[in-house]
XYZ file of C-alpha atoms in Angstrom:
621
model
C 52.253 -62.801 -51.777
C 51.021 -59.833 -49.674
C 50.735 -59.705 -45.861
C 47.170 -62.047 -44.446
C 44.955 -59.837 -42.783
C 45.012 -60.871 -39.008
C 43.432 -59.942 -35.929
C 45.437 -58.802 -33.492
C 48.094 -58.243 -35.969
C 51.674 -59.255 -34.590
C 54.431 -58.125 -33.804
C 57.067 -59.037 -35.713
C 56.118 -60.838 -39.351
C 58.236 -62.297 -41.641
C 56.719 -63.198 -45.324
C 59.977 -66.049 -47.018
C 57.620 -65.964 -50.456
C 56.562 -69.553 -50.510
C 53.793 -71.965 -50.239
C 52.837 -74.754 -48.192
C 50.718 -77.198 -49.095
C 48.732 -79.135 -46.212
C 49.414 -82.516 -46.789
C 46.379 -84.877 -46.537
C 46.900 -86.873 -43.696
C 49.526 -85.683 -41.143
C 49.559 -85.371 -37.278
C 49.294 -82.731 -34.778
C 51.864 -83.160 -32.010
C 51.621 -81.896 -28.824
C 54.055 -81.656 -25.804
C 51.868 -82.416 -23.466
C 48.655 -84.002 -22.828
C 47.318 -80.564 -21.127
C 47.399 -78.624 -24.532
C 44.622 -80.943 -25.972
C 41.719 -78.121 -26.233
C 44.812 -76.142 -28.304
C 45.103 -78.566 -30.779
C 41.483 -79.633 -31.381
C 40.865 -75.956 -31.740
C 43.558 -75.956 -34.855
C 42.423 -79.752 -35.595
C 38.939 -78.678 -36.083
C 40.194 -75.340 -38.343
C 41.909 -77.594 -40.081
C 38.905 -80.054 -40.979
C 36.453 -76.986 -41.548
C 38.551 -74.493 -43.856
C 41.379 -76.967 -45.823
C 39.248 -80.483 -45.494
C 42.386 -82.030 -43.702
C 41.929 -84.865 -40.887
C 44.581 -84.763 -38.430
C 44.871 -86.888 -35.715
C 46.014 -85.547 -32.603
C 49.363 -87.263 -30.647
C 52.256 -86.445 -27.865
C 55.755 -86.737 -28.951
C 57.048 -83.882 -31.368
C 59.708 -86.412 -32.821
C 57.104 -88.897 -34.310
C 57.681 -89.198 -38.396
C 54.445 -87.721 -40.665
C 53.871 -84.557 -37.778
C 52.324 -81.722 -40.020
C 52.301 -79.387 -37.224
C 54.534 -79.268 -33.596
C 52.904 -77.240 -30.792
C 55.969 -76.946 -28.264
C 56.187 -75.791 -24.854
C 59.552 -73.951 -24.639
C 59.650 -71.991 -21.372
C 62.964 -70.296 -22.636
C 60.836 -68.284 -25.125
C 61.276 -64.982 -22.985
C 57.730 -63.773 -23.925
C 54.698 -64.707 -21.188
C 51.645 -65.131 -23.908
C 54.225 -64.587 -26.345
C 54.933 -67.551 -29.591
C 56.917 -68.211 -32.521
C 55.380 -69.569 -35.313
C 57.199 -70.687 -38.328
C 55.682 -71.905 -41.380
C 58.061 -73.295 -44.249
C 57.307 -75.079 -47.125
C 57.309 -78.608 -45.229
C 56.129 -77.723 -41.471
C 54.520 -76.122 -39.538
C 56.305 -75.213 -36.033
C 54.735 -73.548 -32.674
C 57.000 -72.822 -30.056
C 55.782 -70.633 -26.748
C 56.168 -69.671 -23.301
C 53.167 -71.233 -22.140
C 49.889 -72.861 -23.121
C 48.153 -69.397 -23.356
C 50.916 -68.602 -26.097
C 49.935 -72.103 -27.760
C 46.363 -70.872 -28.065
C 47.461 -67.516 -29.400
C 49.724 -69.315 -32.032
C 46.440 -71.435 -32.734
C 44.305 -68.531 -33.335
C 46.452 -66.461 -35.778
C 47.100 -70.304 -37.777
C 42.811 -70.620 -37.663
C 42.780 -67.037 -39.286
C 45.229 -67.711 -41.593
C 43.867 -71.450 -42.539
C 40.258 -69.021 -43.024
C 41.971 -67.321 -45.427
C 44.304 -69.620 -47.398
C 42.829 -72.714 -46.731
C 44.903 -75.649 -47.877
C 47.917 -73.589 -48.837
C 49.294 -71.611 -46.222
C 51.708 -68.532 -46.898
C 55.047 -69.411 -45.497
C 56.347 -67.010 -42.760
C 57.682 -66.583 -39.502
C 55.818 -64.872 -36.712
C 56.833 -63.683 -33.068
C 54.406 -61.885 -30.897
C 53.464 -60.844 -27.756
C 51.124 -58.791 -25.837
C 51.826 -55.058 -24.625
C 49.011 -55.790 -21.964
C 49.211 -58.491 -19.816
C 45.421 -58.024 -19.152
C 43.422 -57.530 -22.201
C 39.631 -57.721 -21.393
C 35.596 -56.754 -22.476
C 33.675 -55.605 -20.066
C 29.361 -55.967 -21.036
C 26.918 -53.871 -18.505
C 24.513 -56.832 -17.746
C 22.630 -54.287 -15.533
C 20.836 -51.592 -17.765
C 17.910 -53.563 -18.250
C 19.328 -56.138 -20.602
C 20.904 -59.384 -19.278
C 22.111 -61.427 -22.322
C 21.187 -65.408 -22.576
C 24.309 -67.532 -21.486
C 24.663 -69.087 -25.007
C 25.014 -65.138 -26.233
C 27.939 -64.821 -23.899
C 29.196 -68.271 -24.368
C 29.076 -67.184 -28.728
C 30.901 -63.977 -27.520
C 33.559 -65.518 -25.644
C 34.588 -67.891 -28.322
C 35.031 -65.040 -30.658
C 36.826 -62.743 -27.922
C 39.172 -65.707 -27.716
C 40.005 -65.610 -31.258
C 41.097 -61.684 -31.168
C 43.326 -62.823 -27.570
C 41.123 -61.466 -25.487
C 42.549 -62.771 -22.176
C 39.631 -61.252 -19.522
C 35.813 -61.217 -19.259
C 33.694 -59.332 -16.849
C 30.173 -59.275 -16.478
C 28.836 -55.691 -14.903
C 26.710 -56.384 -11.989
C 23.967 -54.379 -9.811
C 21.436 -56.692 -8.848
C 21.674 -59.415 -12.154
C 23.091 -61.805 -10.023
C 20.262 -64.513 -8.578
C 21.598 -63.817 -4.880
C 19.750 -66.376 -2.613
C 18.933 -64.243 0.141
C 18.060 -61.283 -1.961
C 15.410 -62.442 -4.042
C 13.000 -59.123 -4.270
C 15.736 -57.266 -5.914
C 16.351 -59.403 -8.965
C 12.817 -60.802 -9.353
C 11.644 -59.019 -12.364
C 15.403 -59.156 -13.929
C 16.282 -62.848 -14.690
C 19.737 -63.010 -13.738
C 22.774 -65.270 -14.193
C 22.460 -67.819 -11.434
C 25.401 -69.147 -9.774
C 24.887 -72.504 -12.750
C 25.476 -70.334 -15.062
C 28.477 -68.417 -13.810
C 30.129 -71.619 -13.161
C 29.475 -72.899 -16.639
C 30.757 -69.906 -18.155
C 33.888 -69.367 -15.591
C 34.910 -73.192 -16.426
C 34.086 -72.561 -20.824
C 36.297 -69.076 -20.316
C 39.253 -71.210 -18.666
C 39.325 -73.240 -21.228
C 40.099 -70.962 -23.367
C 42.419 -68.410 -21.788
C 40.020 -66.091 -20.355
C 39.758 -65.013 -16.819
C 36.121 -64.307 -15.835
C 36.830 -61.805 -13.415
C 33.370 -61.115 -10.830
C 32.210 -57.685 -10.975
C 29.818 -56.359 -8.380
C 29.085 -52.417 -7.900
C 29.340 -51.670 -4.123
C 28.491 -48.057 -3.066
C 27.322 -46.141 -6.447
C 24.321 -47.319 -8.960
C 22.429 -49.297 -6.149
C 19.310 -47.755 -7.354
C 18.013 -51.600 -7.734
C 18.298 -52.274 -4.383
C 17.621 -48.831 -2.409
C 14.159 -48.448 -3.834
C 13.221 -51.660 -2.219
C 11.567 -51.021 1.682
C 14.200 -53.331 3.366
C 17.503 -51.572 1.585
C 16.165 -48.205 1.545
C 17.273 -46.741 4.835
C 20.607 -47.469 3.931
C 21.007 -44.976 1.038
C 22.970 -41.612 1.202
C 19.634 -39.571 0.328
C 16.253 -41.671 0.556
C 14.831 -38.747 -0.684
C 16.567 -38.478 -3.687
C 18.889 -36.029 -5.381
C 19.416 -33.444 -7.991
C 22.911 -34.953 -10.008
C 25.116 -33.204 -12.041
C 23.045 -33.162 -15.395
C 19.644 -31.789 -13.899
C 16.128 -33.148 -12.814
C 15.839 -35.292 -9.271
C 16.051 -39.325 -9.577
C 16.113 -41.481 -6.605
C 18.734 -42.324 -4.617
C 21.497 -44.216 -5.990
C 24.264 -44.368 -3.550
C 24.746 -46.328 -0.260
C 25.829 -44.243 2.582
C 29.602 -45.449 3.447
C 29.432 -44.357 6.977
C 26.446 -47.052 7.953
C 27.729 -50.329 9.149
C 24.712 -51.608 7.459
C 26.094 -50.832 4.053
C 29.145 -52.644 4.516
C 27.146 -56.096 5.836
C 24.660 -55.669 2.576
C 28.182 -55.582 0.777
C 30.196 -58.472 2.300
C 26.825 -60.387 1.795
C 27.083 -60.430 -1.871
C 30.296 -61.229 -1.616
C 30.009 -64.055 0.610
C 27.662 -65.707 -2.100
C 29.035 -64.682 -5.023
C 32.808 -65.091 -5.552
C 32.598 -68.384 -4.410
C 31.546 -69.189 -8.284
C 34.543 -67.290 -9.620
C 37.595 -68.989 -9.959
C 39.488 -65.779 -10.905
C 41.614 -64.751 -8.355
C 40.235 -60.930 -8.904
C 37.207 -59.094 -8.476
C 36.129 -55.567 -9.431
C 33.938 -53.804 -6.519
C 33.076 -50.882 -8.697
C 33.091 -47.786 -6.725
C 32.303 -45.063 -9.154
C 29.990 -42.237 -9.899
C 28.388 -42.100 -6.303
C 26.720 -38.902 -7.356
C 25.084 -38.507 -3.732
C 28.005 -39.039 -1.349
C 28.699 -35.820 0.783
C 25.085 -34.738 0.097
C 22.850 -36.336 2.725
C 24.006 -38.318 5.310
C 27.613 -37.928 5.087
C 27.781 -34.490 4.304
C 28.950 -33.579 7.968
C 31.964 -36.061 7.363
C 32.965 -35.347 3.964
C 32.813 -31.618 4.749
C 35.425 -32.442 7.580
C 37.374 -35.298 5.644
C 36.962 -34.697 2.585
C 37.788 -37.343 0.197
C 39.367 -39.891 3.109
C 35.338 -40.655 3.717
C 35.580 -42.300 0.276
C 38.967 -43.793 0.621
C 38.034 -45.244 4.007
C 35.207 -47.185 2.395
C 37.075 -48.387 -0.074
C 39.848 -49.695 2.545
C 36.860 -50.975 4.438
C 35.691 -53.326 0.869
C 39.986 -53.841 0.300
C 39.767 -56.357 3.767
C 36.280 -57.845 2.721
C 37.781 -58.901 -0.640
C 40.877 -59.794 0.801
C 38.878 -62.072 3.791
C 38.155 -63.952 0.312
C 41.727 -64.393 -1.153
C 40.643 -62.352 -4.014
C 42.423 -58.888 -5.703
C 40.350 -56.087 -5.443
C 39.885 -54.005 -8.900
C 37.603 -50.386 -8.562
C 36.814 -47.579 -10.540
C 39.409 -45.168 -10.321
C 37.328 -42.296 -11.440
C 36.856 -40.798 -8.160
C 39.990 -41.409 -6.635
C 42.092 -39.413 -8.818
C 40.284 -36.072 -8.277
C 42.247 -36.931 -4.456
C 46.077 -37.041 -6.025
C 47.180 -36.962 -2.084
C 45.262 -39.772 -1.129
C 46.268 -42.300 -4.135
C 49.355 -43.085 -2.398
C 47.370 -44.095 0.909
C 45.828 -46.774 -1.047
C 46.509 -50.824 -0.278
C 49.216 -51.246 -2.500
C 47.652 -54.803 -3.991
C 44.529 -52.774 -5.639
C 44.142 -52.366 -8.783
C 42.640 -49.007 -10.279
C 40.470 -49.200 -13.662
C 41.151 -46.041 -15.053
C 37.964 -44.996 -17.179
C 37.252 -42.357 -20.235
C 35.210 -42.920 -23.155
C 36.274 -39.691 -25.514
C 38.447 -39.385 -27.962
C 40.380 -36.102 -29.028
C 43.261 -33.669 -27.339
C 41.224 -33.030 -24.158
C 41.034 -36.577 -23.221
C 44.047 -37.618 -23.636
C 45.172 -34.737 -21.671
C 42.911 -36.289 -19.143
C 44.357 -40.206 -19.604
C 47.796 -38.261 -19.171
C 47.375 -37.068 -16.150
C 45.631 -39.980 -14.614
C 47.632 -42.229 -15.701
C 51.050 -40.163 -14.605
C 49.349 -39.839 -11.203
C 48.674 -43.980 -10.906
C 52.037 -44.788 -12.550
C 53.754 -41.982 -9.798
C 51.931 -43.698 -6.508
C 52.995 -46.753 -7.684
C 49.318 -48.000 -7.360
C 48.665 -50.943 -10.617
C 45.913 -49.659 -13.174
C 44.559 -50.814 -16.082
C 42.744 -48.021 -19.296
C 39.507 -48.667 -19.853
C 38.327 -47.063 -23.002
C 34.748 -47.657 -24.527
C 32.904 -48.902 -27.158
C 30.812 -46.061 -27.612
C 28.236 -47.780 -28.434
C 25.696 -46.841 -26.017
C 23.866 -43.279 -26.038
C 24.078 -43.999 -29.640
C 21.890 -46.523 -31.299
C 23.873 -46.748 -34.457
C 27.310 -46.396 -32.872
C 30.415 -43.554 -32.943
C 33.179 -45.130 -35.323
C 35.600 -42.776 -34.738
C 35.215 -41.708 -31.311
C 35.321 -45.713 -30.449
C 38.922 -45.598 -32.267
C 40.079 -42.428 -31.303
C 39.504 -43.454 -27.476
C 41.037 -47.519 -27.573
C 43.861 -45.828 -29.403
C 43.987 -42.607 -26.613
C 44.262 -44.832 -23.949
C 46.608 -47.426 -25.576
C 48.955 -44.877 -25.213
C 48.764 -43.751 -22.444
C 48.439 -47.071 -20.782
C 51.882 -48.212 -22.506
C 53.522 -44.738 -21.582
C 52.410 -45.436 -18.065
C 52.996 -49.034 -17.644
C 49.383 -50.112 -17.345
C 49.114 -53.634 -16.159
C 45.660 -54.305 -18.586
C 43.034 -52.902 -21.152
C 39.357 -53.306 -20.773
C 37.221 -52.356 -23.346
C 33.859 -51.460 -21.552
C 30.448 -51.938 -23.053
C 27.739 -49.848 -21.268
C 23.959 -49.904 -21.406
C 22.780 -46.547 -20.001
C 19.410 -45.274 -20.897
C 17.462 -48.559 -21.594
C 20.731 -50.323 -23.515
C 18.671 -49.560 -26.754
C 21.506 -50.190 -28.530
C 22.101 -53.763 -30.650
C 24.761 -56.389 -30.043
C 26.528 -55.647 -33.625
C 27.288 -51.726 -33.281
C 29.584 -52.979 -30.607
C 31.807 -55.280 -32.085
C 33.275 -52.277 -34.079
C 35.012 -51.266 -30.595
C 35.479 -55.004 -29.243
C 37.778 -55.440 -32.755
C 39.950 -52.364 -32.399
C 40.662 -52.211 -28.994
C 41.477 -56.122 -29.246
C 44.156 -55.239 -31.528
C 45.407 -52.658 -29.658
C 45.633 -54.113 -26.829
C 47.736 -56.267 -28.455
C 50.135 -54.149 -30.275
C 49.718 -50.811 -30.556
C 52.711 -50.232 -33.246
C 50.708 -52.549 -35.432
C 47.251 -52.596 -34.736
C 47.129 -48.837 -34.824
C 46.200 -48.191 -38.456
C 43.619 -50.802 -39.756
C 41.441 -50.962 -42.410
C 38.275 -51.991 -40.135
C 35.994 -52.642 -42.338
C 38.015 -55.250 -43.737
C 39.223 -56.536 -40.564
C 35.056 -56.531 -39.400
C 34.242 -58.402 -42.156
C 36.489 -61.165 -41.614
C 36.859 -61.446 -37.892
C 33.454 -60.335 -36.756
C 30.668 -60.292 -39.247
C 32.401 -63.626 -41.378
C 31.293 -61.612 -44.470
C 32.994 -62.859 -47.927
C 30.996 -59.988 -49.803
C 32.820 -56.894 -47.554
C 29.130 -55.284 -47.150
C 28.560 -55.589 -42.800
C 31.705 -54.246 -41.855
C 31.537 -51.490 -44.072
C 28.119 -50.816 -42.697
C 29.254 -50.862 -39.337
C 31.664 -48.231 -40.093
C 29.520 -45.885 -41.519
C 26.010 -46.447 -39.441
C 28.720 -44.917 -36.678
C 30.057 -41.901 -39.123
C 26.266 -40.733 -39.586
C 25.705 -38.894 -36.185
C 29.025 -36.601 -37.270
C 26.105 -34.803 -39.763
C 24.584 -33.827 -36.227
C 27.554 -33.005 -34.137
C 28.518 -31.744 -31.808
C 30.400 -34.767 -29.815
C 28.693 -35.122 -26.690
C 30.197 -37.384 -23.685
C 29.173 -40.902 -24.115
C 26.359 -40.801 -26.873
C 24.688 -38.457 -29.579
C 21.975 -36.214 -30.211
C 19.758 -38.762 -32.302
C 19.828 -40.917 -29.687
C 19.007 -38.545 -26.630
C 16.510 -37.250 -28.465
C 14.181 -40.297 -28.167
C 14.304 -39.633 -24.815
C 13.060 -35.914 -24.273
C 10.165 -34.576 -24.564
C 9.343 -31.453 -26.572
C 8.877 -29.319 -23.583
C 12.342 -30.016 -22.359
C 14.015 -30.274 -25.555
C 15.562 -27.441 -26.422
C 17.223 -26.986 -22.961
C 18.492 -30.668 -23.242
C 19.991 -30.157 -26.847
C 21.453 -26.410 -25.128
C 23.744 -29.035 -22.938
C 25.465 -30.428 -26.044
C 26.842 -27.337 -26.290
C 28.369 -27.794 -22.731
C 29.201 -30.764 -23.190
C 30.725 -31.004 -26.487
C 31.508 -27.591 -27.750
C 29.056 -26.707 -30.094
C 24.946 -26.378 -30.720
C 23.660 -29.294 -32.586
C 22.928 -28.867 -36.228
C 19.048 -29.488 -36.234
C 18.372 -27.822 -39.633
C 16.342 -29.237 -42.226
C 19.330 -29.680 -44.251
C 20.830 -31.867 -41.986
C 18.096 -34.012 -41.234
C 17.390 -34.577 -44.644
C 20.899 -35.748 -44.693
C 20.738 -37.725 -42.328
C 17.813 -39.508 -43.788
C 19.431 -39.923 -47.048
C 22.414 -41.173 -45.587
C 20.821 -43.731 -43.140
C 19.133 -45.022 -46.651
C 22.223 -45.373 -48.350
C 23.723 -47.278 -45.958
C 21.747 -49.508 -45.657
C 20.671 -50.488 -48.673
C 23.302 -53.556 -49.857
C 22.417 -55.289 -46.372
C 20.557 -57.824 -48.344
C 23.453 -58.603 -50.515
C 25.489 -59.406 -47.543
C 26.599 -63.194 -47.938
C 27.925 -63.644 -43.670
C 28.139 -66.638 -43.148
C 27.589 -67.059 -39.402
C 25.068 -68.639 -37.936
C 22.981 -66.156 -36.539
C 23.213 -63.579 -39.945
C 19.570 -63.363 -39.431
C 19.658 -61.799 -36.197
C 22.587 -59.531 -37.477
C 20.705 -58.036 -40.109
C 17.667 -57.004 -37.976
C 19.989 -55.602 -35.806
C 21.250 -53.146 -37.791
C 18.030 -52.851 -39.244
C 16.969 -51.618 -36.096
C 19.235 -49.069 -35.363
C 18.816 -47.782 -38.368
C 15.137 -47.857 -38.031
C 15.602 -46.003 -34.563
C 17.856 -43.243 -35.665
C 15.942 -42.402 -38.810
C 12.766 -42.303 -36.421
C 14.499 -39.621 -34.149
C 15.319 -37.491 -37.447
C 11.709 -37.083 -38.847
C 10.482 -36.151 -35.231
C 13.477 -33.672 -35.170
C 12.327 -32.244 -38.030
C 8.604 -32.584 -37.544
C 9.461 -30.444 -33.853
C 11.825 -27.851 -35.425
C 11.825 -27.710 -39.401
C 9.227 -29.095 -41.245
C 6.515 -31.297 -40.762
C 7.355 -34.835 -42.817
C 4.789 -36.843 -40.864
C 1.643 -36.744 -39.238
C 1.694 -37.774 -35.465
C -0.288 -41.056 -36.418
C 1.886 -42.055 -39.016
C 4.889 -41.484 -36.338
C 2.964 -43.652 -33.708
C 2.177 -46.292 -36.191
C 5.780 -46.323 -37.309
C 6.693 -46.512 -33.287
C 4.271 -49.058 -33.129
C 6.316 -51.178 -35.569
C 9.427 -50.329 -33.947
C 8.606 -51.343 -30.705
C 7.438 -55.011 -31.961
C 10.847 -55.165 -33.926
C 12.699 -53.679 -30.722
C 11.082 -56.487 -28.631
C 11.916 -59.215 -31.384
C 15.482 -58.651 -31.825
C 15.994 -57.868 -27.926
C 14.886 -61.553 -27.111
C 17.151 -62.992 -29.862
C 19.996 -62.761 -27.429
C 18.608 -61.798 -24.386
C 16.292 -62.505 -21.337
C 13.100 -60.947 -20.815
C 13.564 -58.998 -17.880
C 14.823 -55.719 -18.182
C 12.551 -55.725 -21.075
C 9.356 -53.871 -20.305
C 11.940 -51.511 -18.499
C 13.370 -50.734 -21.557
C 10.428 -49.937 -23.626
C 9.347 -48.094 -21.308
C 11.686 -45.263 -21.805
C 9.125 -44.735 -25.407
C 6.171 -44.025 -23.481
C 6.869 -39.984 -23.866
C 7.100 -40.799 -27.752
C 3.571 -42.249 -27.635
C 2.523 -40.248 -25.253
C 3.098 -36.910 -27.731
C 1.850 -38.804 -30.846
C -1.226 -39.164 -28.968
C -2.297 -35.710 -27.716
């Protein structure tokens, strides 16, 4: 009998060439009445996928016990489990109850493969990680529905995913900040502590997540925030143009009492003993207000802010987590840090420069003695359709490094920039990979993911959506060149033909070469896009919401192919009239708005669609 597919995969497996056969009626003993969720999550596997009721009971000794879950604290592995299946029982032995639940979830895979007759084998694993976590940007316009992230966490769960966080500007329904999340309808303190107690009880840790000195754009264009911002009047950041400011100015006192506000109201619905202030990409800072300071300090104006938030989260028992991203361009001032943060170390590419770049950070954290976790991507945002192998190349990059280095966790991050255009389902090609290598690297490593997508994420008997996924995110490769954190088929929905052609001259920049634009190409793209796509009917998923998956991908597809006949209208050759390409926008943006509200809220929405307005605006000159 070959190997089950399962996901993570362990450790250490052992196949002894045998069957066994789930009896009919049997028990499932427990150790102790606190692993109850554990085994009604394998009772109800058990009911669903082999048509086996077991009742549940405390006392491993009892005659007629089908399957043991046992506490063992001698098991040297925290998380870890052994699992032994032989031709007459079925034995779970672990360090602690989040090692039961592990156990459970690789026995539901396998009982979702086998059903009533189980492989026998023997199993020990354990996590490289300690912290192994998803990250989901709640903040670029879209703010999923709790029962989305509820869904989510369940499956997370299943791939032992240990750690949630929610990215927060101004989605949280702060009580005496009202104006700033009016329009955006936010997770309110009911449902944080519904989903804080739902991820408990299943070995998450929702850790609170609340960006304190960058992306405050939210709040600083409001009148009563406003004066508090680095430069009111706005800047010019690193990739051209002016936006408004973005960045709190660290050196008013004003700043820090907007800060300590939030979190005075909302940790108290966490019952993680962590929280992630955030920190990076304060593109202003040294430009405006502080400019006299930083000139004359340097980078100890940012390190004193962040010491400044360090007592504020400590005043509330918590851990503080922040972007390490600016940080480590000041290797003399890492060592001055409190020694109970934690940095997130962040990069989203894959290939030789990057991990160059993970190297070094990570040697630098790992050196200083400060805790970090890697926080690779899903690179799913930027574009539409997803970037297959730039999502594996960077989860396995940092993997790496972070084991090399002695990381202390893995968080695969989920972003939303640019109107979060991007579906729910191009993501979960990155959530799958990175939870398996977070896991194990040794083993998780090589995978056949479309295999692994279809039956861990898309529940699809006929092999067709995970396949899919994979490719959709191959297609922008026709394009090229790799640009940091998206691709040219999705930017380009977002210029304007005036500006175009400097925009795309960036790629090269960016990523090392000039986009190929050609008609060639473009056709290509369009062909391929086609062929893709065309056995999603045939796909047989069984979850609940395959409805919602299929438009999905739909849509992205939709989208991209959109981007590629205005390419080529603009530069090659003209495939379609500009009312044909508005009425085809038209439909797009009804479709866009449909599937957005199948697991989201509505603000954030008009926001969103907003960012087509220079699309209809040039199909209607």
């Amino acid at each position: 009998m070959s190997q089950p597919l399962l996901l993570p995969a362990p450790r250490h497996l052992t196949m002894t060439g045998a069957v066994h056969h789930l009896p009919v009626t049997a028990l499932v003993a427990i150790t102790a009445p606190d692993l109850l969720f554990e085994a009604q999550s394998i009772q109800s596997a058990l009911q669903s996928h082999a048509d086996r009721a077991w009742e549940i009971v405390v006392g491993p000794s009892l005659p007629h016990v089908g399957l043991s879950l046992q506490l063992d604290s001698s098991y040297p592995h925290p998380q870890g489990y052994h699992l032994q299946i032989t031709e007459t029982a079925i034995t779970v032995r672990a360090h602690d109850s989040a090692g039961i639940f592990y156990a459970v979830t690789t026995l539901r895979q396998l009982l979702q493969q086998h059903q009533a007759a189980l492989p026998t084998l023997t199993i020990d694993d354990w996590p490289d990680f300690p912290a192994r976590g998803v990250m989901l940007d709640i903040s670029r316009d879209k703010v999923p529905t709790l029962q989305t992230v509820l869904d989510l966490v369940d499956r997370l769960a299943s791939w032992k995913i240990n750690q949630l966080q929610l990215y927060m500007e101004h989605t949280f329904a702060y009580r005496n900040h009202p104006v700033v999340w009016a329009e955006a309808t936010p997770f309110t303190g009911q449902d944080i502590l519904i989903l804080d107690a739902y991820c408990r009880q299943r070995h998450i840790e929702l850790v609170p997540n609340q960006n304190s000195l960058g992306h405050m754009e939210r709040w600083l264009k409001h009148d009563q925030y406003h004066h508090l911002a680095e430069c009111p009047d706005g800047f010019e950041p690193p990739w051209g143009g002016h936006m408004a400011a973005t960045t709190l100015n660290p050196l008013d006192p004003g700043s820090l009492s907007l800060i300590t506000s939030l979190y005075d109201e909302l940790l108290p619905h966490f019952t993680s003993p962590n929280f992630n202030v955030g920190g990076d990409e304060p593109w202003e800072l040294g430009k405006g207000k502080s400019k006299a300071e930083v000139e004359a300090r340097g980078g100890r104006v940012y390190l004193d802010y962040i010491r400044q938030l360090h007592q504020a989260v400590t005043a509330h028992g918590r851990k503080m987590q922040f972007w390490g991203d600016i940080i480590v361009h000041y290797p003399d001032l890492v060592p001055e840090l409190p020694p109970d943060v934690t940095a997130m170390l962040w990069g989203y590419e894959g290939g030789e420069k990057a991990a160059a770049e993970w190297e070094r950070q990570t040697t630098l954290l790992q050196q200083s003695g400060i805790p970090f976790y890697v926080c690779p991507g899903t690179s799913s945002w930027n574009s539409i359709i997803g970037r297959t192998d730039n999502a594996v190349d960077n989860c396995r990059i940092a993997a790496r490094s972070g084991l090399q280095h002695d990381a202390v966790g893995y968080l695969i991050t989920d972003w939303g920039d640019a109107g979060h255009w991007q579906p729910l389902a191009i993501s979960y090609t990155g959530f799958a990979y990175g939870a398996g290598v977070a896991w194990c690297l040794a083993t998780n490593e090589q995978r056949d993911l479309p295999r692994t997508l279809n039956a861990f994420a898309f529940d699809d008997p006929s092999g067709i959506m995970g396949q899919l996924a994979v490719d959709l995110g191959d297609i922008y490769q026709i394009i090229g060149p790799e640009h940091i954190n998206g691709q040219v088929l999705a930017y380009a929905l977002q210029i304007t033909p005036t500006n175009m052609e400097t925009e795309l001259s960036r790629f090269q920049e960016w990523g090392g070469g000039e986009p190929d634009i050609s008609p060639q190409a473009l056709q290509t793209v369009l062909a391929r896009l086609d062929q893709v796509m065309q056995p999603l009917a045939q796909s047989t998923t069984t979850r609940p919401d395959a409805a919602v998956l299929r438009a999905e991908f739909q849509q992205a597809a939709a989208l991209t192919k959109h981007s590629a006949r205005r390419l080529l209208n603009l530069y090659a050759e003209r495939v379609t009239t500009n009312q044909e390409q508005l009425a085809d926008l038209q439909t797009l943006l009804e479709a866009q708005q449909t599937v957005w509200l199948a697991r989201n809220r509505a603000g954030g929405l008009q926001d969103s669609l907003r960012r087509f307005d220079n699309l209809i605006a040039e199909y209607t000159r």
